[in-house]
Short mmCIF file of C-alpha atoms and ligand atoms in Angstrom, two decimals:
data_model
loop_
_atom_site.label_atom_id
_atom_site.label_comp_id
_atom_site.label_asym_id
_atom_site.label_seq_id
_atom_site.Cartn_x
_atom_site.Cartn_y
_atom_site.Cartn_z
CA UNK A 246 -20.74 -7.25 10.35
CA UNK A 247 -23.31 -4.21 11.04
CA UNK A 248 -24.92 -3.71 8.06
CA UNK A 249 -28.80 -2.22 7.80
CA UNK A 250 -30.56 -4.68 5.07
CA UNK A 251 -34.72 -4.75 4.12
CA UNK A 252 -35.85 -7.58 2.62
CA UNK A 253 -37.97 -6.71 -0.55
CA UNK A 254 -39.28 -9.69 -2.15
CA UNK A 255 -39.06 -13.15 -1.54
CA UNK A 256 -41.32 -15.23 -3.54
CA UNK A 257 -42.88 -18.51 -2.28
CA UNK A 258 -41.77 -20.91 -4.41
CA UNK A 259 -37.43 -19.54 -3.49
CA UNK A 260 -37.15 -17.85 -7.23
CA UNK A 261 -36.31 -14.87 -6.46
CA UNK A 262 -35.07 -12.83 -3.35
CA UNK A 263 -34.70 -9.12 -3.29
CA UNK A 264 -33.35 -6.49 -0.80
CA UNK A 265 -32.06 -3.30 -0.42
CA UNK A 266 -28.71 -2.43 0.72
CA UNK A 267 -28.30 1.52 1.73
CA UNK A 268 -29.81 3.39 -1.88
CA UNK A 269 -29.08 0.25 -3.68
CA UNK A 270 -30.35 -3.19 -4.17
CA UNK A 271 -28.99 -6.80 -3.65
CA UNK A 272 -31.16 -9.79 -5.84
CA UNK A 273 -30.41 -13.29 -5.99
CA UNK A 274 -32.13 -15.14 -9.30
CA UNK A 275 -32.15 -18.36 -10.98
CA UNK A 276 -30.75 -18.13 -14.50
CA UNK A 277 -28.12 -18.10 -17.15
CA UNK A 278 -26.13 -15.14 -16.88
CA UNK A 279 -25.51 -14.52 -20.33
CA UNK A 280 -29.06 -13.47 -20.79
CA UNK A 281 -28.78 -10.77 -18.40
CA UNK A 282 -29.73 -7.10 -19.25
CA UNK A 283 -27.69 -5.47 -16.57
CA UNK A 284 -24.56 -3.18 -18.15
CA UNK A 285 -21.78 -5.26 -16.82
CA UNK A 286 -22.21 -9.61 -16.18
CA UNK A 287 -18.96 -10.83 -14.62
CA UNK A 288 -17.06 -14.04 -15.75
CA UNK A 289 -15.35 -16.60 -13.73
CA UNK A 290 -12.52 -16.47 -15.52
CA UNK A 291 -9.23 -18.33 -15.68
CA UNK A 292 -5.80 -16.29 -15.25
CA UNK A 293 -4.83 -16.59 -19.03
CA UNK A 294 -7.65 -15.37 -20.15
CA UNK A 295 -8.33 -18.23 -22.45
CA UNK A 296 -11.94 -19.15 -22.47
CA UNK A 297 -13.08 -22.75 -21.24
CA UNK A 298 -15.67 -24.65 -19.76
CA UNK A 299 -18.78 -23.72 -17.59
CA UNK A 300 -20.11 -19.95 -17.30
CA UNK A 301 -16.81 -18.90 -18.90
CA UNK A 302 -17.08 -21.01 -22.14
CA UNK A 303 -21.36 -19.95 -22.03
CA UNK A 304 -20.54 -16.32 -22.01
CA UNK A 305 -17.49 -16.25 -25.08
CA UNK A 306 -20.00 -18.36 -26.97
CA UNK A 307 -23.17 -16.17 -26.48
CA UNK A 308 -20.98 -12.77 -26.77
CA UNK A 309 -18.64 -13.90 -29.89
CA UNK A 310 -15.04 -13.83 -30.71
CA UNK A 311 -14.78 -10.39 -30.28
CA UNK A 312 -14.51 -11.30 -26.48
CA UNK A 313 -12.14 -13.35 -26.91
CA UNK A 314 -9.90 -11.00 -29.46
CA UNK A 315 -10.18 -8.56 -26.14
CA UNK A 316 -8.63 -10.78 -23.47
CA UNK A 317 -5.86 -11.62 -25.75
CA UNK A 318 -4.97 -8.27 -25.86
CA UNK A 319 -5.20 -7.66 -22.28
CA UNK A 320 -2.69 -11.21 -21.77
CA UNK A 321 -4.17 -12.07 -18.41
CA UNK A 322 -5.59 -11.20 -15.27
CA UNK A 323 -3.84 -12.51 -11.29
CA UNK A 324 -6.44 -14.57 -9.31
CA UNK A 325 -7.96 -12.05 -7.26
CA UNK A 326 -8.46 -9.22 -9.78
CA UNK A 327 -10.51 -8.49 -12.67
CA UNK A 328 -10.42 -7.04 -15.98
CA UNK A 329 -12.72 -5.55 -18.71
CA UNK A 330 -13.85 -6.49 -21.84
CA UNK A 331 -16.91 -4.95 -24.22
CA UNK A 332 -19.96 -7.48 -24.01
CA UNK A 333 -19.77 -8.00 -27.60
CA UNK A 334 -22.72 -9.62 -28.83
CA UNK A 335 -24.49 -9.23 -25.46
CA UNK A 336 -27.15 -7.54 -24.34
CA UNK A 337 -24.60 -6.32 -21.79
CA UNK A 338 -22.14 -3.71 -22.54
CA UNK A 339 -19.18 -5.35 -20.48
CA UNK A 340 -17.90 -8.10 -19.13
CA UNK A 341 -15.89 -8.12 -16.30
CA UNK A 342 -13.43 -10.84 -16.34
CA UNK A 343 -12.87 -11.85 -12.53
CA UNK A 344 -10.30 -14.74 -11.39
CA UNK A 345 -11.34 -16.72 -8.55
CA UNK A 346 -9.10 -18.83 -6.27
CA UNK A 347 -8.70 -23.05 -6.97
CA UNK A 348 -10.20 -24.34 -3.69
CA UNK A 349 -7.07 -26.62 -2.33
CA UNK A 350 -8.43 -26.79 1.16
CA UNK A 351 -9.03 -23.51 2.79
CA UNK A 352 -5.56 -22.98 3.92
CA UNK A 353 -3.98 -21.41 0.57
CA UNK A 354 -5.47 -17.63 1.44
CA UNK A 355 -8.80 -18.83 -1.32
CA UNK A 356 -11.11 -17.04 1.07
CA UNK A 357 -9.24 -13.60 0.72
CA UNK A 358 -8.41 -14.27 -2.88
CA UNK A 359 -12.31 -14.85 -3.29
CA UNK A 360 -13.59 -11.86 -1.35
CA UNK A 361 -11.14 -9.79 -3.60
CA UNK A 362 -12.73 -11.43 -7.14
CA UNK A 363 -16.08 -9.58 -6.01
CA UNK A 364 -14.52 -6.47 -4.76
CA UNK A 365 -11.95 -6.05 -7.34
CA UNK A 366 -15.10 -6.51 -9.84
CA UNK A 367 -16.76 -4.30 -7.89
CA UNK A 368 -14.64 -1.17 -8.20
CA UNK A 369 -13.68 -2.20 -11.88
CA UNK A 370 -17.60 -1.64 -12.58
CA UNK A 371 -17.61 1.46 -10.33
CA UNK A 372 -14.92 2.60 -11.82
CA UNK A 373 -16.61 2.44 -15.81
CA UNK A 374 -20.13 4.07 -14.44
CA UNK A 375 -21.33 0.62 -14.67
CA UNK A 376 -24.79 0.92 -12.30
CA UNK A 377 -25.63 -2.61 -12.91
CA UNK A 378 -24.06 -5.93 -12.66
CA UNK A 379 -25.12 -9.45 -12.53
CA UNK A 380 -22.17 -12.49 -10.82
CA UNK A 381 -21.84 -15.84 -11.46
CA UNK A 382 -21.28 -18.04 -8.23
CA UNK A 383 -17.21 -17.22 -8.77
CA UNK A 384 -14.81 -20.36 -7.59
CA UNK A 385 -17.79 -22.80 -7.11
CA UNK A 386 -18.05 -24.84 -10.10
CA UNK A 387 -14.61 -26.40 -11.56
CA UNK A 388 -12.40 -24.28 -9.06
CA UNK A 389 -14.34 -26.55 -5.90
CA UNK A 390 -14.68 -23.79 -3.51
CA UNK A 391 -17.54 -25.08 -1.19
CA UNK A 392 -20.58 -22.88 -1.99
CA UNK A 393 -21.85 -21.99 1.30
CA UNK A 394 -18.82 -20.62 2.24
CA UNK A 395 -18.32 -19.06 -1.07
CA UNK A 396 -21.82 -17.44 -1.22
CA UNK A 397 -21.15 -16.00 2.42
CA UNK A 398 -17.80 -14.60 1.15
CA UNK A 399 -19.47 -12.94 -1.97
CA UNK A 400 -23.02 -11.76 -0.17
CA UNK A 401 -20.63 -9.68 2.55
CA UNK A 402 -18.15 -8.45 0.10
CA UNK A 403 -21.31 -7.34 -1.74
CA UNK A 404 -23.05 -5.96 0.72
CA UNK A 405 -19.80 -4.19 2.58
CA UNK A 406 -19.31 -2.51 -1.31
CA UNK A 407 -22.74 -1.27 -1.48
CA UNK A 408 -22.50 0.04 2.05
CA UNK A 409 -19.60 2.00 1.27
CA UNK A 410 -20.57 3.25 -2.30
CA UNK A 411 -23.40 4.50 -3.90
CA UNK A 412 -21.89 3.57 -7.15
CA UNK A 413 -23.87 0.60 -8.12
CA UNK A 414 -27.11 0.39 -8.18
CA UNK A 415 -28.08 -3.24 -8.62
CA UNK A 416 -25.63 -6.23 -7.82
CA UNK A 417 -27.90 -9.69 -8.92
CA UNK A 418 -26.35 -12.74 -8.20
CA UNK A 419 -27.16 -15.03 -10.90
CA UNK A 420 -27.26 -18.61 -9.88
CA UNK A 421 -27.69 -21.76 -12.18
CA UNK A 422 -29.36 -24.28 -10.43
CA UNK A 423 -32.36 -24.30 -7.95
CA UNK A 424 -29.83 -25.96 -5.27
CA UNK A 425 -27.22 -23.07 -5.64
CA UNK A 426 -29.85 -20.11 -5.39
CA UNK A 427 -31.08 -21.90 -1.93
CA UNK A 428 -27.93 -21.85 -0.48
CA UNK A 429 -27.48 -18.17 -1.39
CA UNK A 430 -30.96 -17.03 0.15
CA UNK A 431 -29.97 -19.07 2.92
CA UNK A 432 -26.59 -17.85 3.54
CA UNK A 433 -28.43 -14.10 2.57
CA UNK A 434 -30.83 -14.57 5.39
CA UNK A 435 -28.04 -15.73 8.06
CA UNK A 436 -25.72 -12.70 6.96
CA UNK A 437 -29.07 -10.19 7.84
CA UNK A 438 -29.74 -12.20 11.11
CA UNK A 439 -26.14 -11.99 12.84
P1 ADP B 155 -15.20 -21.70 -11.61
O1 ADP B 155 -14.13 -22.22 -12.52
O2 ADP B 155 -14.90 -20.29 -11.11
O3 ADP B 155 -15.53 -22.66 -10.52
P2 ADP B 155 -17.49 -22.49 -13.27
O4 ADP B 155 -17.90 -21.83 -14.53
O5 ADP B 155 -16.97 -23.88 -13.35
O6 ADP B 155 -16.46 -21.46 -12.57
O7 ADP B 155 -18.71 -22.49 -12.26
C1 ADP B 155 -19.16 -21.37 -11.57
C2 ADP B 155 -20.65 -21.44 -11.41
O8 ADP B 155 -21.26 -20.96 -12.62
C3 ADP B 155 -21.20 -22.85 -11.19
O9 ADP B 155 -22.15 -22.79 -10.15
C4 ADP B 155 -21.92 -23.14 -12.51
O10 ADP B 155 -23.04 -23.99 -12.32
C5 ADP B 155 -22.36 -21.77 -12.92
N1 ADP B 155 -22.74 -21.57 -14.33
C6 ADP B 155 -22.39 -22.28 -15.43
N2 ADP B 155 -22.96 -21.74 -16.53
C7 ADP B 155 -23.67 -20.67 -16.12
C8 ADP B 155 -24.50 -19.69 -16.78
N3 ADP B 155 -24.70 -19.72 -18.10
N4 ADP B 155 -25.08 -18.72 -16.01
C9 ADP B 155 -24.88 -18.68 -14.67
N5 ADP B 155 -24.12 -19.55 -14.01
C10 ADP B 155 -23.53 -20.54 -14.71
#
């Protein structure tokens, strides 16, 4: 992939790692998503919409059952696409409700079905003015999806969006642990170098 990318910030100690894609900008952070002041934070959802464990079950209980009230009257969402919800008691507006693939292997199409979580999210956002809009690492927890393959998958999608569309403004990846956010920057760096 051709893709033009500066590198803004990257502090010393791997917290943070900033850079600018066309007018926009591309960050990678360590934190909990549901404290995120961008207008839209996505959720790795499950397909009936039902809540559960990990960032999903972290972002119904800091945004309230409104949330939840929401995706029941939306049913459901196919893995691979994404729906929207208000952000409730969150500082964000919306949620975005994104379905990534179970990892079974490789072989079951999970790497298309992943790049189409982030894109699908992606225009959903574009598509409500959202100009801001912080991901979990989608697929990488409970689903099994390895991450460095998963963080290449969402980094390009990412990046190819941004490209494409001035749209959004800010994409920050929001990752949990200090392990995860390496393997983004790392994966981030590789994607600049090829
Ligand atoms: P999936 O079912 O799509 O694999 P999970 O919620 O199990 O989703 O995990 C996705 C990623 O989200 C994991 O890396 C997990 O550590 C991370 N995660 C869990 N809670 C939060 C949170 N509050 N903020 C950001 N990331 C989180």
């Amino acid at each position: 992939m051709v893709f033009r990318w500066v590198l803004l910030a990257s502090a010393q100690r791997g917290s943070e790692m900033k850079i600018s894609v066309g007018e926009s900008v591309l960050e990678l952070v360590r934190g909990d998503i549901t404290r995120q002041e961008t207008e839209a934070i996505v959720n790795a959802a499950n397909s009936r919409l039902a809540g559960g464990g990990g960032v999903d079950g972290a972002i119904h209980r800091a945004g309230g059952p409104r949330i939840l009230e929401e995706c029941r009257a939306i049913g459901g969402c196919p893995t691979g696409r994404a729906v929207i919800t208000s952000g409730a008691n969150l500082k964000a507006k919306y949620v975005i409700h994104t379905v990534g693939p179970v990892y079974r292997g490789g072989g079951r199409g999970e790497a298309e079905l992943l790049g189409s979580a982030y894109l699908e999210s992606l225009k959903l956002a574009a598509g409500n003015d959202v100009r801001s809009i912080s991901f979990p690492s989608i697929s990488t927890g409970a689903y099994g999806y390895p991450i460095a393959g998963a963080a290449r998958i969402a980094l390009n999608t990412v990046v190819a969006f941004l490209e494409e569309s001035g749209a959004v403004w800010l994409v920050r990846f929001v990752l949990f642990s200090e392990a995860d956010l390496k393997v983004y920057e790392d994966e981030l760096r590789e994607i600049g170098a090829d």
